[in-house]
């Protein structure tokens, strides 16, 4: 590999991080001039990091799917379905925090939420593998199915659980205030960041190691790069695809638990549109919708890009309508850059060659 190619590869890997730094600088300057100067405060950083974790954790599962050349439009409704299941178990429980059976109840609630996420992923993977229908169509259908199931379980309303049924770890899972001595502590050290962020960091490390050092991780990249070649190499593509979506369901379930801890209720309708943020985080982080390329660290950076933009626009009192437009334009730009990496669109390169030859 030549020096120029190495530089291009390095810039490609650092591109999302550089974009994040530029966006932070822009909003910081704008907030100093037109806002209250609260953008780069520790308190605001805790809010940004927690919001980013809520997107990044389920987006890690989406990263695995996109690396393998798939897509999952049902991630948002599956996530809120998991949160709704957790809320229902806690609401219908007769024990509260401090009762003898409280720990067992919470274990059952979390287990059912995790099982729901895995089941949603398995259904997606099995349907895609057995029907050979493109993932976009299959998950578009299951997106509304999971929404409908959640509404049936919740009786078409929001599910609230009494606060006395919340254990301390769940109540403070997405807490963005300043910690105290009764909060999270590691041998007397208080990290002073939300627990959701610590979960995001641990999962990022684990998934990165999984993709880089395991045979299964390399299979995901192989399928995304060329499914036919992967078959010739002896990879059982249908089974592996089903496994990918099931693993992604684990991250969706964890995201559902974090969602419930953040809003303290379960509403299946909250998941509509959430899948777009999850997919956008992967794309902004350098993941290719064509498959074969993606990075968990890049996905986390992509989640921060979305969150920083939304947070910055909020501090500057920019309406949500314009915020959506800004994020949408950035996503389109990221997809165009990804297409240019793959040598398309062809008309663009023909135009460049024509100008250079003329």
Short mmCIF file of C-alpha atoms in Angstrom, two decimals:
data_model
loop_
_atom_site.label_atom_id
_atom_site.label_comp_id
_atom_site.label_asym_id
_atom_site.label_seq_id
_atom_site.Cartn_x
_atom_site.Cartn_y
_atom_site.Cartn_z
CA UNK A 1 0.00 0.00 0.00
CA UNK A 2 1.45 3.36 -1.09
CA UNK A 3 1.82 6.37 1.19
CA UNK A 4 -1.03 8.19 -0.59
CA UNK A 5 -3.35 5.20 -0.16
CA UNK A 6 -2.48 5.01 3.54
CA UNK A 7 -3.24 8.70 4.00
CA UNK A 8 -6.56 8.29 2.18
CA UNK A 9 -7.46 5.28 4.34
CA UNK A 10 -6.54 7.17 7.52
CA UNK A 11 -8.61 10.20 6.49
CA UNK A 12 -11.51 7.89 5.64
CA UNK A 13 -11.36 6.35 9.13
CA UNK A 14 -10.96 9.71 10.88
CA UNK A 15 -13.55 11.47 8.70
CA UNK A 16 -16.52 11.07 11.08
CA UNK A 17 -14.42 12.17 14.08
CA UNK A 18 -13.13 15.23 12.20
CA UNK A 19 -16.72 16.06 11.20
CA UNK A 20 -17.80 15.79 14.86
CA UNK A 21 -15.03 18.16 15.99
CA UNK A 22 -15.99 20.70 13.31
CA UNK A 23 -19.67 20.53 14.30
CA UNK A 24 -18.77 21.01 17.99
CA UNK A 25 -16.62 24.07 17.14
CA UNK A 26 -19.39 25.59 15.00
CA UNK A 27 -22.09 25.17 17.65
CA UNK A 28 -19.78 26.35 20.43
CA UNK A 29 -19.00 29.58 18.56
CA UNK A 30 -22.66 30.05 17.66
CA UNK A 31 -23.73 29.45 21.26
CA UNK A 32 -21.16 31.98 22.54
CA UNK A 33 -22.48 34.61 20.15
CA UNK A 34 -26.22 33.92 20.08
CA UNK A 35 -26.88 31.69 23.11
CA UNK A 36 -26.08 31.52 26.81
CA UNK A 37 -22.65 29.88 26.46
CA UNK A 38 -23.80 26.57 27.98
CA UNK A 39 -22.84 24.31 25.07
CA UNK A 40 -19.44 23.14 26.36
CA UNK A 41 -20.42 22.86 30.02
CA UNK A 42 -20.04 19.57 31.91
CA UNK A 43 -23.77 19.44 32.56
CA UNK A 44 -24.57 19.72 28.84
CA UNK A 45 -21.92 17.14 27.99
CA UNK A 46 -23.65 14.65 30.30
CA UNK A 47 -26.93 15.30 28.49
CA UNK A 48 -25.32 14.90 25.06
CA UNK A 49 -23.47 11.73 26.01
CA UNK A 50 -26.60 10.12 27.48
CA UNK A 51 -28.67 10.96 24.40
CA UNK A 52 -25.88 9.63 22.18
CA UNK A 53 -25.79 6.37 24.16
CA UNK A 54 -29.53 5.87 23.63
CA UNK A 55 -28.86 5.91 19.87
CA UNK A 56 -25.43 4.26 19.81
CA UNK A 57 -26.31 1.07 21.72
CA UNK A 58 -29.07 -0.17 19.36
CA UNK A 59 -27.01 1.21 16.45
CA UNK A 60 -24.24 -1.28 17.32
CA UNK A 61 -26.58 -4.08 16.33
CA UNK A 62 -27.51 -2.16 13.19
CA UNK A 63 -23.79 -1.88 12.42
CA UNK A 64 -23.49 -5.67 12.36
CA UNK A 65 -26.50 -5.90 10.04
CA UNK A 66 -25.26 -3.20 7.65
CA UNK A 67 -21.76 -4.72 7.56
CA UNK A 68 -23.41 -7.95 6.38
CA UNK A 69 -25.27 -6.06 3.66
CA UNK A 70 -28.67 -5.92 5.40
CA UNK A 71 -30.93 -3.30 6.90
CA UNK A 72 -33.46 -3.29 9.75
CA UNK A 73 -36.32 -0.80 9.61
CA UNK A 74 -38.03 -2.46 12.58
CA UNK A 75 -35.32 -1.54 15.10
CA UNK A 76 -37.26 1.44 16.48
CA UNK A 77 -40.57 -0.32 17.12
CA UNK A 78 -38.78 -3.45 18.38
CA UNK A 79 -36.88 -1.25 20.84
CA UNK A 80 -40.01 0.36 22.28
CA UNK A 81 -41.71 -3.05 22.31
CA UNK A 82 -38.93 -4.27 24.64
CA UNK A 83 -39.40 -1.18 26.79
CA UNK A 84 -43.14 -1.74 26.90
CA UNK A 85 -42.70 -5.37 27.97
CA UNK A 86 -40.41 -4.24 30.79
CA UNK A 87 -42.90 -1.57 31.86
CA UNK A 88 -45.81 -4.04 31.85
CA UNK A 89 -44.03 -6.58 34.03
CA UNK A 90 -43.09 -3.91 36.54
CA UNK A 91 -46.56 -2.33 36.52
CA UNK A 92 -48.37 -5.62 37.07
CA UNK A 93 -46.01 -6.78 39.80
CA UNK A 94 -47.30 -6.73 43.36
CA UNK A 95 -43.87 -6.27 44.94
CA UNK A 96 -42.00 -3.00 45.38
CA UNK A 97 -38.38 -2.12 46.05
CA UNK A 98 -37.36 -3.66 49.38
CA UNK A 99 -39.75 -6.63 49.24
CA UNK A 100 -38.26 -10.17 49.36
CA UNK A 101 -39.23 -11.05 45.80
CA UNK A 102 -38.28 -7.71 44.24
CA UNK A 103 -34.92 -8.83 42.82
CA UNK A 104 -36.53 -11.90 41.23
CA UNK A 105 -39.24 -9.73 39.69
CA UNK A 106 -36.68 -7.37 38.15
CA UNK A 107 -34.68 -10.31 36.85
CA UNK A 108 -37.80 -11.66 35.16
CA UNK A 109 -38.68 -8.23 33.75
CA UNK A 110 -35.23 -7.64 32.26
CA UNK A 111 -35.04 -11.22 30.97
CA UNK A 112 -38.39 -10.89 29.19
CA UNK A 113 -37.29 -7.60 27.64
CA UNK A 114 -34.04 -9.17 26.42
CA UNK A 115 -35.93 -12.23 25.12
CA UNK A 116 -38.33 -9.95 23.26
CA UNK A 117 -35.46 -8.20 21.49
CA UNK A 118 -33.82 -11.50 20.51
CA UNK A 119 -37.15 -12.86 19.28
CA UNK A 120 -37.75 -9.78 17.13
CA UNK A 121 -34.29 -10.17 15.62
CA UNK A 122 -34.76 -13.90 15.06
CA UNK A 123 -38.08 -13.31 13.30
CA UNK A 124 -36.44 -10.78 10.97
CA UNK A 125 -33.47 -13.04 10.25
CA UNK A 126 -35.59 -16.14 9.70
CA UNK A 127 -38.00 -14.36 7.36
CA UNK A 128 -35.14 -12.90 5.32
CA UNK A 129 -33.27 -16.20 5.10
CA UNK A 130 -36.30 -18.38 4.31
CA UNK A 131 -38.17 -16.05 1.96
CA UNK A 132 -35.08 -14.60 0.22
CA UNK A 133 -36.96 -11.27 0.16
CA UNK A 134 -34.77 -8.19 0.50
CA UNK A 135 -34.33 -7.08 4.14
CA UNK A 136 -35.81 -3.65 3.39
CA UNK A 137 -39.21 -5.13 2.56
CA UNK A 138 -39.22 -7.74 5.32
CA UNK A 139 -38.27 -5.32 8.10
CA UNK A 140 -40.68 -2.70 6.73
CA UNK A 141 -43.42 -5.24 7.39
CA UNK A 142 -42.16 -6.34 10.79
CA UNK A 143 -41.81 -2.67 11.79
CA UNK A 144 -45.59 -2.27 11.76
CA UNK A 145 -46.10 -5.77 13.21
CA UNK A 146 -43.96 -4.99 16.25
CA UNK A 147 -45.77 -1.66 16.63
CA UNK A 148 -49.13 -3.43 16.55
CA UNK A 149 -48.03 -6.08 19.06
CA UNK A 150 -46.77 -3.36 21.40
CA UNK A 151 -50.06 -1.47 21.15
CA UNK A 152 -52.03 -4.63 21.90
CA UNK A 153 -49.91 -5.37 24.96
CA UNK A 154 -50.15 -1.76 26.15
CA UNK A 155 -53.87 -1.58 25.36
CA UNK A 156 -53.08 1.31 22.97
CA UNK A 157 -51.86 3.55 25.77
CA UNK A 158 -48.68 4.50 27.60
CA UNK A 159 -47.61 2.06 30.32
CA UNK A 160 -46.43 3.62 33.57
CA UNK A 161 -44.81 1.76 36.44
CA UNK A 162 -44.83 3.12 39.99
CA UNK A 163 -41.53 4.74 40.95
CA UNK A 164 -41.29 2.58 44.09
CA UNK A 165 -40.95 -0.40 41.75
CA UNK A 166 -37.80 1.06 40.22
CA UNK A 167 -34.51 -0.29 41.58
CA UNK A 168 -31.76 2.27 42.07
CA UNK A 169 -29.69 1.10 39.08
CA UNK A 170 -32.64 1.46 36.70
CA UNK A 171 -33.78 4.80 38.09
CA UNK A 172 -30.30 6.28 37.65
CA UNK A 173 -29.38 4.45 34.45
CA UNK A 174 -29.79 7.60 32.32
CA UNK A 175 -29.36 10.15 35.11
CA UNK A 176 -27.58 13.26 33.78
CA UNK A 177 -27.33 15.26 36.99
CA UNK A 178 -24.25 15.51 39.20
CA UNK A 179 -23.60 12.29 41.09
CA UNK A 180 -23.36 11.98 44.87
CA UNK A 181 -21.92 9.47 47.29
CA UNK A 182 -25.02 7.28 47.03
CA UNK A 183 -24.71 6.97 43.25
CA UNK A 184 -22.34 5.01 41.02
CA UNK A 185 -18.94 4.42 42.61
CA UNK A 186 -15.87 2.36 41.69
CA UNK A 187 -13.73 1.85 44.80
CA UNK A 188 -14.60 5.38 45.92
CA UNK A 189 -14.18 6.93 42.46
CA UNK A 190 -17.23 8.64 40.94
CA UNK A 191 -16.98 8.85 37.12
CA UNK A 192 -19.65 11.58 37.11
CA UNK A 193 -21.10 10.39 33.79
CA UNK A 194 -24.38 8.56 33.17
CA UNK A 195 -24.35 4.79 33.56
CA UNK A 196 -25.78 4.57 30.04
CA UNK A 197 -22.51 6.01 28.73
CA UNK A 198 -20.46 3.42 30.62
CA UNK A 199 -22.62 0.69 29.08
CA UNK A 200 -22.03 2.21 25.65
CA UNK A 201 -18.25 2.27 26.19
CA UNK A 202 -18.11 -1.36 27.38
CA UNK A 203 -20.27 -2.58 24.49
CA UNK A 204 -18.20 -0.60 22.00
CA UNK A 205 -15.03 -2.34 23.17
CA UNK A 206 -16.63 -5.80 23.16
CA UNK A 207 -18.20 -5.47 19.71
CA UNK A 208 -15.01 -3.99 18.24
CA UNK A 209 -13.01 -6.95 19.54
CA UNK A 210 -15.68 -9.34 18.26
CA UNK A 211 -15.56 -7.93 14.73
CA UNK A 212 -11.77 -7.77 14.57
CA UNK A 213 -10.64 -10.96 16.25
CA UNK A 214 -13.37 -13.59 15.82
CA UNK A 215 -14.13 -15.83 12.88
CA UNK A 216 -17.81 -14.95 13.10
CA UNK A 217 -17.00 -11.24 12.83
CA UNK A 218 -15.00 -11.85 9.67
CA UNK A 219 -17.92 -13.84 8.27
CA UNK A 220 -20.14 -10.77 8.66
CA UNK A 221 -17.74 -8.71 6.55
CA UNK A 222 -17.43 -11.51 4.00
CA UNK A 223 -21.19 -11.77 3.49
CA UNK A 224 -21.51 -8.00 3.13
CA UNK A 225 -18.65 -7.79 0.65
CA UNK A 226 -19.93 -10.58 -1.60
CA UNK A 227 -22.62 -13.04 -0.60
CA UNK A 228 -21.85 -15.37 -3.51
CA UNK A 229 -18.15 -15.45 -2.63
CA UNK A 230 -19.04 -16.11 1.01
CA UNK A 231 -21.09 -19.14 -0.07
CA UNK A 232 -18.16 -20.46 -2.10
CA UNK A 233 -15.97 -20.09 0.99
CA UNK A 234 -18.29 -22.44 2.89
CA UNK A 235 -20.21 -19.86 4.93
CA UNK A 236 -23.81 -20.84 5.63
CA UNK A 237 -25.29 -17.49 4.65
CA UNK A 238 -28.95 -18.08 5.70
CA UNK A 239 -27.99 -19.33 9.18
CA UNK A 240 -25.42 -16.56 9.62
CA UNK A 241 -27.94 -13.90 8.58
CA UNK A 242 -30.45 -15.22 11.10
CA UNK A 243 -27.72 -15.12 13.75
CA UNK A 244 -26.77 -11.54 12.84
CA UNK A 245 -30.30 -10.25 13.28
CA UNK A 246 -30.71 -12.18 16.53
CA UNK A 247 -27.50 -10.68 17.94
CA UNK A 248 -28.68 -7.25 16.81
CA UNK A 249 -31.87 -7.92 18.77
CA UNK A 250 -29.78 -8.08 21.96
CA UNK A 251 -28.61 -4.51 21.40
CA UNK A 252 -32.14 -3.43 20.57
CA UNK A 253 -33.31 -4.93 23.87
CA UNK A 254 -30.59 -3.15 25.84
CA UNK A 255 -31.59 0.04 24.04
CA UNK A 256 -35.20 -0.63 25.03
CA UNK A 257 -34.24 -0.95 28.70
CA UNK A 258 -32.27 2.30 28.48
CA UNK A 259 -35.19 4.00 26.72
CA UNK A 260 -37.52 2.93 29.53
CA UNK A 261 -35.06 4.12 32.17
CA UNK A 262 -34.83 7.48 30.41
CA UNK A 263 -38.55 8.25 29.99
CA UNK A 264 -39.85 6.09 32.89
CA UNK A 265 -42.68 4.65 30.77
CA UNK A 266 -43.35 2.37 27.83
CA UNK A 267 -45.07 3.68 24.70
CA UNK A 268 -44.89 1.56 21.52
CA UNK A 269 -45.52 4.60 19.31
CA UNK A 270 -42.28 6.23 20.46
CA UNK A 271 -40.38 3.81 18.23
CA UNK A 272 -41.74 5.21 14.97
CA UNK A 273 -38.90 7.09 13.29
CA UNK A 274 -36.31 5.95 15.82
CA UNK A 275 -34.90 3.47 13.30
CA UNK A 276 -33.89 6.39 11.06
CA UNK A 277 -31.67 7.83 13.79
CA UNK A 278 -30.13 4.40 14.39
CA UNK A 279 -29.39 3.84 10.71
CA UNK A 280 -28.15 7.42 10.34
CA UNK A 281 -25.62 6.89 13.15
CA UNK A 282 -24.13 3.93 11.27
CA UNK A 283 -24.01 5.82 7.96
CA UNK A 284 -22.50 8.96 9.50
CA UNK A 285 -19.95 6.75 11.21
CA UNK A 286 -18.65 5.45 7.90
CA UNK A 287 -20.80 2.35 7.48
CA UNK A 288 -21.65 1.47 3.89
CA UNK A 289 -25.23 0.66 2.94
CA UNK A 290 -23.71 -1.53 0.22
CA UNK A 291 -22.31 -3.79 2.95
CA UNK A 292 -18.82 -4.96 3.76
CA UNK A 293 -17.73 -1.92 5.72
CA UNK A 294 -18.56 -0.45 9.10
CA UNK A 295 -17.09 0.47 12.45
CA UNK A 296 -18.63 0.39 15.90
CA UNK A 297 -16.46 3.31 17.01
CA UNK A 298 -17.56 5.19 13.91
CA UNK A 299 -21.18 4.41 14.78
CA UNK A 300 -20.71 5.92 18.25
CA UNK A 301 -19.20 9.03 16.64
CA UNK A 302 -22.19 9.14 14.27
CA UNK A 303 -24.57 9.01 17.24
CA UNK A 304 -22.70 11.91 18.81
CA UNK A 305 -22.95 13.89 15.55
CA UNK A 306 -26.74 13.53 15.54
CA UNK A 307 -27.02 14.34 19.24
CA UNK A 308 -24.68 17.34 19.13
CA UNK A 309 -26.63 18.84 16.23
CA UNK A 310 -29.96 18.34 18.00
CA UNK A 311 -28.62 19.65 21.30
CA UNK A 312 -26.91 22.65 19.69
CA UNK A 313 -30.01 23.59 17.74
CA UNK A 314 -32.03 23.36 20.95
CA UNK A 315 -29.68 25.70 22.80
CA UNK A 316 -29.90 28.15 19.91
CA UNK A 317 -33.71 27.90 19.94
CA UNK A 318 -33.75 26.59 16.38
CA UNK A 319 -37.13 24.88 15.69
CA UNK A 320 -37.17 21.09 15.37
CA UNK A 321 -38.31 21.36 11.77
CA UNK A 322 -35.01 23.01 10.80
CA UNK A 323 -33.06 20.57 12.96
CA UNK A 324 -34.54 17.68 11.00
CA UNK A 325 -33.58 19.40 7.74
CA UNK A 326 -29.99 19.91 8.90
CA UNK A 327 -29.60 16.29 10.02
CA UNK A 328 -31.21 15.05 6.79
CA UNK A 329 -28.83 17.09 4.64
CA UNK A 330 -25.82 15.74 6.55
CA UNK A 331 -27.05 12.16 6.11
CA UNK A 332 -27.48 12.67 2.35
CA UNK A 333 -23.98 14.15 2.17
CA UNK A 334 -22.57 11.11 4.04
CA UNK A 335 -24.30 8.70 1.63
CA UNK A 336 -22.98 10.65 -1.39
CA UNK A 337 -19.45 10.46 0.01
CA UNK A 338 -19.91 6.70 0.52
CA UNK A 339 -21.03 6.32 -3.10
CA UNK A 340 -18.01 8.28 -4.31
CA UNK A 341 -15.77 5.84 -2.44
CA UNK A 342 -17.31 3.01 -4.48
CA UNK A 343 -16.78 4.81 -7.79
CA UNK A 344 -20.35 5.91 -8.31
CA UNK A 345 -22.21 7.78 -9.64
CA UNK A 346 -20.53 7.04 -12.96
CA UNK A 347 -21.61 10.35 -14.53
CA UNK A 348 -19.56 12.23 -11.92
CA UNK A 349 -16.36 10.38 -12.76
CA UNK A 350 -16.99 10.62 -16.50
CA UNK A 351 -17.32 14.38 -16.06
CA UNK A 352 -14.05 14.55 -14.10
CA UNK A 353 -12.23 12.48 -16.74
CA UNK A 354 -13.64 14.63 -19.54
CA UNK A 355 -12.49 17.84 -17.86
CA UNK A 356 -9.05 16.44 -17.11
CA UNK A 357 -8.62 15.20 -20.70
CA UNK A 358 -9.89 18.50 -22.14
#
